[in-house]
Short mmCIF file of C-alpha atoms and ligand atoms in Angstrom, two decimals:
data_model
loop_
_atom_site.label_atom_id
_atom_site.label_comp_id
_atom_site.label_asym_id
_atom_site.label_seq_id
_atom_site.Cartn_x
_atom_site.Cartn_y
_atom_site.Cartn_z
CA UNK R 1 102.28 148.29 82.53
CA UNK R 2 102.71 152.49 82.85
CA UNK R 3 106.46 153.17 82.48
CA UNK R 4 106.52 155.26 85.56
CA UNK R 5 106.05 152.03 87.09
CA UNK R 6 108.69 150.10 85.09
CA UNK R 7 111.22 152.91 85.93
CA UNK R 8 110.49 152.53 89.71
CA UNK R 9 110.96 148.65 89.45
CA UNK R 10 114.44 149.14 87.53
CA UNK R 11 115.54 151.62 90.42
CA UNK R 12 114.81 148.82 92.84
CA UNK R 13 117.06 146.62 91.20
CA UNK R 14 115.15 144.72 88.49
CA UNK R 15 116.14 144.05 85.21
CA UNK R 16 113.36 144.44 82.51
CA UNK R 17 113.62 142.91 79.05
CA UNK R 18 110.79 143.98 76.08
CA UNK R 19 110.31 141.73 73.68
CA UNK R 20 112.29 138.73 75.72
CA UNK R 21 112.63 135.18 74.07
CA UNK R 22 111.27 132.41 76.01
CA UNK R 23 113.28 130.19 74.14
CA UNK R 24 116.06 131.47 76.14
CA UNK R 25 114.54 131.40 79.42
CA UNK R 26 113.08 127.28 79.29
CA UNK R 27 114.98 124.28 79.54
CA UNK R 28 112.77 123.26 76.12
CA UNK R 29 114.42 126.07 73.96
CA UNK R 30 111.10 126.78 72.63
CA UNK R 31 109.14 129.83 72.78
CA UNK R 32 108.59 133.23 70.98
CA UNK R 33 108.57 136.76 72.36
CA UNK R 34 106.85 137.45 76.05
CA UNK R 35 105.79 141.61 75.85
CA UNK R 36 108.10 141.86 78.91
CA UNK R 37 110.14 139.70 80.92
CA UNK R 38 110.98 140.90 84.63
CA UNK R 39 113.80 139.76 86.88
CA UNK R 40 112.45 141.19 90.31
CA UNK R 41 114.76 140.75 92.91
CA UNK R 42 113.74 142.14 96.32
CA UNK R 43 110.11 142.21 98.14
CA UNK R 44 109.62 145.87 97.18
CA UNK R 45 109.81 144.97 94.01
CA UNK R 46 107.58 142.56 94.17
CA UNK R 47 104.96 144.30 96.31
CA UNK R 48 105.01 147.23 93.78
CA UNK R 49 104.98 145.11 90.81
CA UNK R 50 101.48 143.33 91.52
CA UNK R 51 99.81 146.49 93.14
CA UNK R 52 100.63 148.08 89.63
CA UNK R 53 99.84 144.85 87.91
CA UNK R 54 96.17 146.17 86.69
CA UNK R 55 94.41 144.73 84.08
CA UNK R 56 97.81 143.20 82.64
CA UNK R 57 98.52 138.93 82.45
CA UNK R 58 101.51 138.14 83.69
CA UNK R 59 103.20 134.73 84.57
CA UNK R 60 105.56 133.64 87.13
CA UNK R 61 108.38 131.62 85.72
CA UNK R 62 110.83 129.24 87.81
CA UNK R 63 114.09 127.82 85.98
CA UNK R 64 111.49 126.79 82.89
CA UNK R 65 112.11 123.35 83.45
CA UNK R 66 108.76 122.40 83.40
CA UNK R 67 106.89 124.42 80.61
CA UNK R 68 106.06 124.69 77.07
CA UNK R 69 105.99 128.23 75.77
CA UNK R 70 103.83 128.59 72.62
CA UNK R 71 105.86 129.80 69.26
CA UNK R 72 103.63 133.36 69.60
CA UNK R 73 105.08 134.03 73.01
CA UNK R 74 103.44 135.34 75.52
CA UNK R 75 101.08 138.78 75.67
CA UNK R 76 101.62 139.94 78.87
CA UNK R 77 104.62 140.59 81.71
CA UNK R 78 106.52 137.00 82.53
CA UNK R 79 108.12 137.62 85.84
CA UNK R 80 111.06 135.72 87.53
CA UNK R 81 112.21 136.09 91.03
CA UNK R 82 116.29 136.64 91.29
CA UNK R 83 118.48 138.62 94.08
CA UNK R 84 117.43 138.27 97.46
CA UNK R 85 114.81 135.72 96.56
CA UNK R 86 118.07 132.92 95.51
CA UNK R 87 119.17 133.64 99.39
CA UNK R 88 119.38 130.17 100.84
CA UNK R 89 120.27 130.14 105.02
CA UNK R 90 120.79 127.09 107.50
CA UNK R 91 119.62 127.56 111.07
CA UNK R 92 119.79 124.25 112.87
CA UNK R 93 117.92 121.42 111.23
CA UNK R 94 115.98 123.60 108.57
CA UNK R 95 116.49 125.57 105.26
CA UNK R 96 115.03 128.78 105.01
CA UNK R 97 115.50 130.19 101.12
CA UNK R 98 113.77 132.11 98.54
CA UNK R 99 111.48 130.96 95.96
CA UNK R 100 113.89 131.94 92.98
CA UNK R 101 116.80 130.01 94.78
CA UNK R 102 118.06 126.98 92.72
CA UNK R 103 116.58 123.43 94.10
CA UNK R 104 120.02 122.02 93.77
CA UNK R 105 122.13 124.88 95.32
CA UNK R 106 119.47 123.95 98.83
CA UNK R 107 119.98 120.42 97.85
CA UNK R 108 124.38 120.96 98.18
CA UNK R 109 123.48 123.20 101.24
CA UNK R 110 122.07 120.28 102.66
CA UNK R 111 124.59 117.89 101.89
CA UNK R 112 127.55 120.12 103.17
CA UNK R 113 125.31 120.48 106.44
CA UNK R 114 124.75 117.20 106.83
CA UNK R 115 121.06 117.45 106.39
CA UNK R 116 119.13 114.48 105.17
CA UNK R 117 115.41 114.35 103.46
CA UNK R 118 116.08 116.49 100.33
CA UNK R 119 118.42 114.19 98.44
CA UNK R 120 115.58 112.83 96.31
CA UNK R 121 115.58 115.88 94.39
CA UNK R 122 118.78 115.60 93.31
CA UNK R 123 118.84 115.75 88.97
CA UNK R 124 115.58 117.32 89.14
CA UNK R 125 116.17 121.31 87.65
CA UNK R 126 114.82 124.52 88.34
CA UNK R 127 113.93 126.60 91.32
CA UNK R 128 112.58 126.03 94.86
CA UNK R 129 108.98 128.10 93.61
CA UNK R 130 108.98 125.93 90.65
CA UNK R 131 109.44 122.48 92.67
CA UNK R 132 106.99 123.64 95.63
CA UNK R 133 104.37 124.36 92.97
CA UNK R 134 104.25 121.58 91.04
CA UNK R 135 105.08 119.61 94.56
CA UNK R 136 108.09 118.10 91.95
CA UNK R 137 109.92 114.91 93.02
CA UNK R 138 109.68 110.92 92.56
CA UNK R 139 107.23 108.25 92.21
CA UNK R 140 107.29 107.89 95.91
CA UNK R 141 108.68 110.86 97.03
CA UNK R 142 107.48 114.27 96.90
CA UNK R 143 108.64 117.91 98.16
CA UNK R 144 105.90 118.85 100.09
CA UNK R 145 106.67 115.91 102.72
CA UNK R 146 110.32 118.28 103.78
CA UNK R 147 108.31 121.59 104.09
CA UNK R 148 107.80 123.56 107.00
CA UNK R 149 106.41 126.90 105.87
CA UNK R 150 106.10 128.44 102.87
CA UNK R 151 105.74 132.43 101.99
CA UNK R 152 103.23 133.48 99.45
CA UNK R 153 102.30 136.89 97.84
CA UNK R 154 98.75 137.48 97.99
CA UNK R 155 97.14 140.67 97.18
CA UNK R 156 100.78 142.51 97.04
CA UNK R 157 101.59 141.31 100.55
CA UNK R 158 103.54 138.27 101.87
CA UNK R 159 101.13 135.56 104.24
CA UNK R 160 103.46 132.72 106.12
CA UNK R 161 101.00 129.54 105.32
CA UNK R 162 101.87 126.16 107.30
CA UNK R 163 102.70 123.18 104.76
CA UNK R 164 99.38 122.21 105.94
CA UNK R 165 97.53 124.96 104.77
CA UNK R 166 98.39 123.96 101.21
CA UNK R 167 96.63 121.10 99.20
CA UNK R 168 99.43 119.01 97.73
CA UNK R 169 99.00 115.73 95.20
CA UNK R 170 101.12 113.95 93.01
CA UNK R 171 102.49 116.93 90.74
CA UNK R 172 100.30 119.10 92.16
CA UNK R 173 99.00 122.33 94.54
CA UNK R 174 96.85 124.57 94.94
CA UNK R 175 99.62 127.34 94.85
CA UNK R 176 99.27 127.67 90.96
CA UNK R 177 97.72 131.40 91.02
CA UNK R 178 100.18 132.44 94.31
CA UNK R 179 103.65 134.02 93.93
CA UNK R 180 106.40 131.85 96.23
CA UNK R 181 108.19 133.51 97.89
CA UNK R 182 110.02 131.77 100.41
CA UNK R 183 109.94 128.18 101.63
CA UNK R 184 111.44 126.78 105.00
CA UNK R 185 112.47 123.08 104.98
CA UNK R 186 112.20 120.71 107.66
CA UNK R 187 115.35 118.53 107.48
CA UNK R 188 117.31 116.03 109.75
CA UNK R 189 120.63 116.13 110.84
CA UNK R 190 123.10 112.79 109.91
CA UNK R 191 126.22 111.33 109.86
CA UNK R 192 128.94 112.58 107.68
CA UNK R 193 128.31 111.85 104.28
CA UNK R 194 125.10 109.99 104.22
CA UNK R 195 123.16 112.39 102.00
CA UNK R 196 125.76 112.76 99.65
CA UNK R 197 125.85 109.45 98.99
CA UNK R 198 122.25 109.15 98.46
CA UNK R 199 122.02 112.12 96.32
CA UNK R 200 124.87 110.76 94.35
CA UNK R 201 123.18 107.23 93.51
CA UNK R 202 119.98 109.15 92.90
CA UNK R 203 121.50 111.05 89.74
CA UNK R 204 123.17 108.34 88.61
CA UNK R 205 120.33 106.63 87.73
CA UNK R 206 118.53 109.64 86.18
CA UNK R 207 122.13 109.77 83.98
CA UNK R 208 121.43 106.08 82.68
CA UNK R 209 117.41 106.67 82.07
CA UNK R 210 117.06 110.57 80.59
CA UNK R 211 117.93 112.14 77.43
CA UNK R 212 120.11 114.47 79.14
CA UNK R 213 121.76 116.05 76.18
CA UNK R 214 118.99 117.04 74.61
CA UNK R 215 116.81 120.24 75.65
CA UNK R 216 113.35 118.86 77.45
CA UNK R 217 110.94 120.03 79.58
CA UNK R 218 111.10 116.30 81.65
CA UNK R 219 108.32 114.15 81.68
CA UNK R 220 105.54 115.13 79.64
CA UNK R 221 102.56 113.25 80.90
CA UNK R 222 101.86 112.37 85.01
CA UNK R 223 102.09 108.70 85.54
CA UNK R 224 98.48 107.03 85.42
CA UNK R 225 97.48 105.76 88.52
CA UNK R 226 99.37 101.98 88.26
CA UNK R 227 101.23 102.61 85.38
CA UNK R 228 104.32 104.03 84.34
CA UNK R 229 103.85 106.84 81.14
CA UNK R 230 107.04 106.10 79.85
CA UNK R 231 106.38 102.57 80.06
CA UNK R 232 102.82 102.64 77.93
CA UNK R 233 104.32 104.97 75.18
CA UNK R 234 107.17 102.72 74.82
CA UNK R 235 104.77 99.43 74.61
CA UNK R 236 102.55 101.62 72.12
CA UNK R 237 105.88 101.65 70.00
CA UNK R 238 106.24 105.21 70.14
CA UNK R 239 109.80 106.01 70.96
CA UNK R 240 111.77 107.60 68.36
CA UNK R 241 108.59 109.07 66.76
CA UNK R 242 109.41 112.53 65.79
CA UNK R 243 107.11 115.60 64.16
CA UNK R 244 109.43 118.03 62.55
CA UNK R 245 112.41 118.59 65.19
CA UNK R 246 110.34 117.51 68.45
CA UNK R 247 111.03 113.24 68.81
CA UNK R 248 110.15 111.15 71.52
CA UNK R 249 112.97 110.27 72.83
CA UNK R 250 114.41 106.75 72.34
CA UNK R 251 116.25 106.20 76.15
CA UNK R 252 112.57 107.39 78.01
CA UNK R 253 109.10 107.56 75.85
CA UNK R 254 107.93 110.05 78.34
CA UNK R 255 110.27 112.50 77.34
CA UNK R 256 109.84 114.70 74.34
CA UNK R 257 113.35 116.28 72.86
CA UNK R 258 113.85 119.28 71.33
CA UNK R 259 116.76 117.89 68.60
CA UNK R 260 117.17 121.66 67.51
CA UNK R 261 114.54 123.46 65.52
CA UNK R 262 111.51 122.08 66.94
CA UNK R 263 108.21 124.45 67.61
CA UNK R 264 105.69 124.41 70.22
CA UNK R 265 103.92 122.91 67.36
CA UNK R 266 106.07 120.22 66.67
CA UNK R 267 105.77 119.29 70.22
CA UNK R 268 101.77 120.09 70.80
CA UNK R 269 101.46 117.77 67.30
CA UNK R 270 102.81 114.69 69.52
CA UNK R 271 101.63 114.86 72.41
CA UNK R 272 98.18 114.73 70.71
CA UNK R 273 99.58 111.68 69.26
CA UNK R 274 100.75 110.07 72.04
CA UNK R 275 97.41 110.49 73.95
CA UNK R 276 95.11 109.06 71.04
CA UNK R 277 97.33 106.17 70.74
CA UNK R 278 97.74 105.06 74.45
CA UNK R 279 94.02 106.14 74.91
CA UNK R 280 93.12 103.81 71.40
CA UNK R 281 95.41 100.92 72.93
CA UNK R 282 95.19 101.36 77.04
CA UNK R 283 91.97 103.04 77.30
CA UNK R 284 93.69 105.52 79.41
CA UNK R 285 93.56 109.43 79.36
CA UNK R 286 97.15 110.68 80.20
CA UNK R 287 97.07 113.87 82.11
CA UNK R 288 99.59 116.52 81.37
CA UNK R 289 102.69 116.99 83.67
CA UNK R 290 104.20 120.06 81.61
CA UNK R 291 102.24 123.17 81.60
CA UNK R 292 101.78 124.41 78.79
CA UNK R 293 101.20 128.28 78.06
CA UNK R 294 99.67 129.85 76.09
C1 FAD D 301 115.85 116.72 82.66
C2 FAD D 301 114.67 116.99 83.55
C3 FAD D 301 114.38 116.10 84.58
C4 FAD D 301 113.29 116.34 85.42
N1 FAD D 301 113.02 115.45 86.43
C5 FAD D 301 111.99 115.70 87.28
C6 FAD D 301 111.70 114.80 88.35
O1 FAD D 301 112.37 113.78 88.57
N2 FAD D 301 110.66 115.08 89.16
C7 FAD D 301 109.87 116.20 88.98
O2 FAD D 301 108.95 116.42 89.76
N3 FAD D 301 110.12 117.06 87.97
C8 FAD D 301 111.15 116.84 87.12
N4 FAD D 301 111.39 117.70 86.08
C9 FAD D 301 110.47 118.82 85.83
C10 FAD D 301 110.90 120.15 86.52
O3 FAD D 301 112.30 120.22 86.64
C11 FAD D 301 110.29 120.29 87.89
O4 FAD D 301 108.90 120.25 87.81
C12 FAD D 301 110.75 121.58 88.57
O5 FAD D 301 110.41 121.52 89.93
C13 FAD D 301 110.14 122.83 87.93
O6 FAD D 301 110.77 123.96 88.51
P1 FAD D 301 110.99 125.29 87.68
O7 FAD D 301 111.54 126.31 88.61
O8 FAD D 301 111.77 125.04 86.48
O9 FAD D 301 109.49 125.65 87.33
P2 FAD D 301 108.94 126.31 85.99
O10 FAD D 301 109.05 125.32 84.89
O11 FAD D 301 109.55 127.63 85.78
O12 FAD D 301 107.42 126.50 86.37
C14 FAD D 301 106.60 125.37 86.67
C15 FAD D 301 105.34 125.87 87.38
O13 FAD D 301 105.68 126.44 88.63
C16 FAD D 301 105.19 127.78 88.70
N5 FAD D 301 106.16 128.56 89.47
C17 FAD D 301 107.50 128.69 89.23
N6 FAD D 301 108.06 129.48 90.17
C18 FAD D 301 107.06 129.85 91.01
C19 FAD D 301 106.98 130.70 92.16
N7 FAD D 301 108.04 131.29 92.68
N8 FAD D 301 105.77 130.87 92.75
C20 FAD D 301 104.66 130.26 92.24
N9 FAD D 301 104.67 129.46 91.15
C21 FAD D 301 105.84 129.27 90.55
C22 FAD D 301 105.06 128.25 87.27
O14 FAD D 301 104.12 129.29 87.15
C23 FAD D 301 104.60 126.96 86.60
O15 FAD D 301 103.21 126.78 86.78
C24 FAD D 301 112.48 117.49 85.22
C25 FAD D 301 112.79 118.39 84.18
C26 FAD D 301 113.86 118.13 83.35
C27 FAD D 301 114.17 119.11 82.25
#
């Protein structure tokens, strides 16, 4: 990207970073050097950014809770959206906020307004853009049945689409090449107290079933129609298996810990494992939850 243009974005508030880690910027701790990682922070910025974009990849990144960078980085402009686009505002029974706004600071907005339909999300990381993309949530329970309207970037300019608009499935949309912006969430007021308590019993059962303490990227594969991942990778006698300093963890075989050093390799080696073996002994073909990039 011209400097002229990187100049202009730092005068409009955005922080620019050559050479950035993505190691520091995932929840897996993996990942080598992106050219340039971008912290854009208002809609000018944005709008500038991809009108000056050009011939030049770049990636939007959430909270990197749900990616696998590769060890050689990334060759091209990672982008994440900070400043106004965290701005999270109550009017009545809905949530307006911006797509680079933390899912659980609009999940303790919601609780402290006595809003009820978001308290599924509670445990899950990362940012609203992040969890509207990959339509993140439970078995049962997914975001895109709380959204009213969501904003998108397309060709440099913001479009308002109605929820919808937008083809959602299980860990899934068709928002994958759009920039979130903004998302509006259709909640319902309650009685004191009720959502905390359900948000509350909600993470304490992700405490009891996820290798918390270890950096991960959540569950690896999507759950076959039927079936629970974890649950077939456990059967296969999986857990514990580790490649270097990538192991599948031993409190949920759909997980894959990073126990320190481990590489995108490391991690890439089993999860080609793990879908040979549960293809060999299930005849199934996991599909990936965790995108992986390359
Ligand atoms: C411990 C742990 C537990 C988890 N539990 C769950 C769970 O219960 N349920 C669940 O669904 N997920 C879970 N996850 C996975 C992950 O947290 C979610 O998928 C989360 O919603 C990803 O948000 P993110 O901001 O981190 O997205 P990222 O990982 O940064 O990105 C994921 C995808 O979203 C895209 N994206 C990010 N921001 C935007 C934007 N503004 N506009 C357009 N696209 C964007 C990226 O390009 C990428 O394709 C878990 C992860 C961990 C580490």
């Amino acid at each position: 990207m011209d400097k002229s243009v990187l100049s202009k974005l730092a005068s409009l508030g955005c922080s620019i970073f050559k050479d950035e880690l993505l190691s520091k910027r995932c929840s897996f701790k993996i990942g080598g050097p992106a050219d340039y990682f971008i912290e854009i922070s208002n809609e000018e910025a944005l709008s500038l950014f991809l009108k000056n974009i050009g011939n030049d990849d770049f990636y939007v990144l959430g909270g990197g809770t749900n990616v696998l960078f590769s060890d050689g980085g990334y060759r091209g402009i990672v982008i994440s959206l900070t400043g106004k686009f965290k701005k999270i505002v109550v009017s009545g029974e809905e949530i307006f906020c911006g797509g680079g706004a933390l899912l659980s600071n609009v999940l303790n907005t919601a609780v402290k307004n006595n809003l009820i339909g978001l308290e599924f999300v509670s445990g899950i990381p990362g940012s609203v853009g992040g969890a509207v993309c990959g339509n993140a949530g439970l078995r049962d329970k997914w975001i895109d049945s709380v959204i009213k309207t969501i904003g998108v970037y397309r060709d440099a300019k913001r479009v308002l689409v109605k929820r919808k608009q937008i083809a959602f499935s299980y860990r899934k949309s068709n928002l994958e090449s759009s920039i979130i912006s903004d998302v509006c969430f259709s909640l319902k007021k309650t009685v004191e107290n009720d959502s905390l308590a359900m948000a509350f019993k909600s993470m304490q059962k992700r405490l009891k079933t996820q290798p918390l303490n270890f950096p991960t990227a959540g569950s690896v594969f999507k759950n076959p129609e039927g079936h629970s991942a974890g649950k077939l990778i456990e059967e296969a006698g999986l857990k514990g298996v580790r490649v270097g300093g990538a192991q599948i963890s031993a409190i949920h075989g759909n997980f894959i810990v990073n126990t320190g050093m481990a590489s995108a390799k490391n991690v890439l080696t089993l999860i080609g494992l793990i879908e040979e073996k549960i293809h060999k002994r299930f005849n199934i073909k996991l599909e990936m939850e965790i995108k992986i990039i390359k």
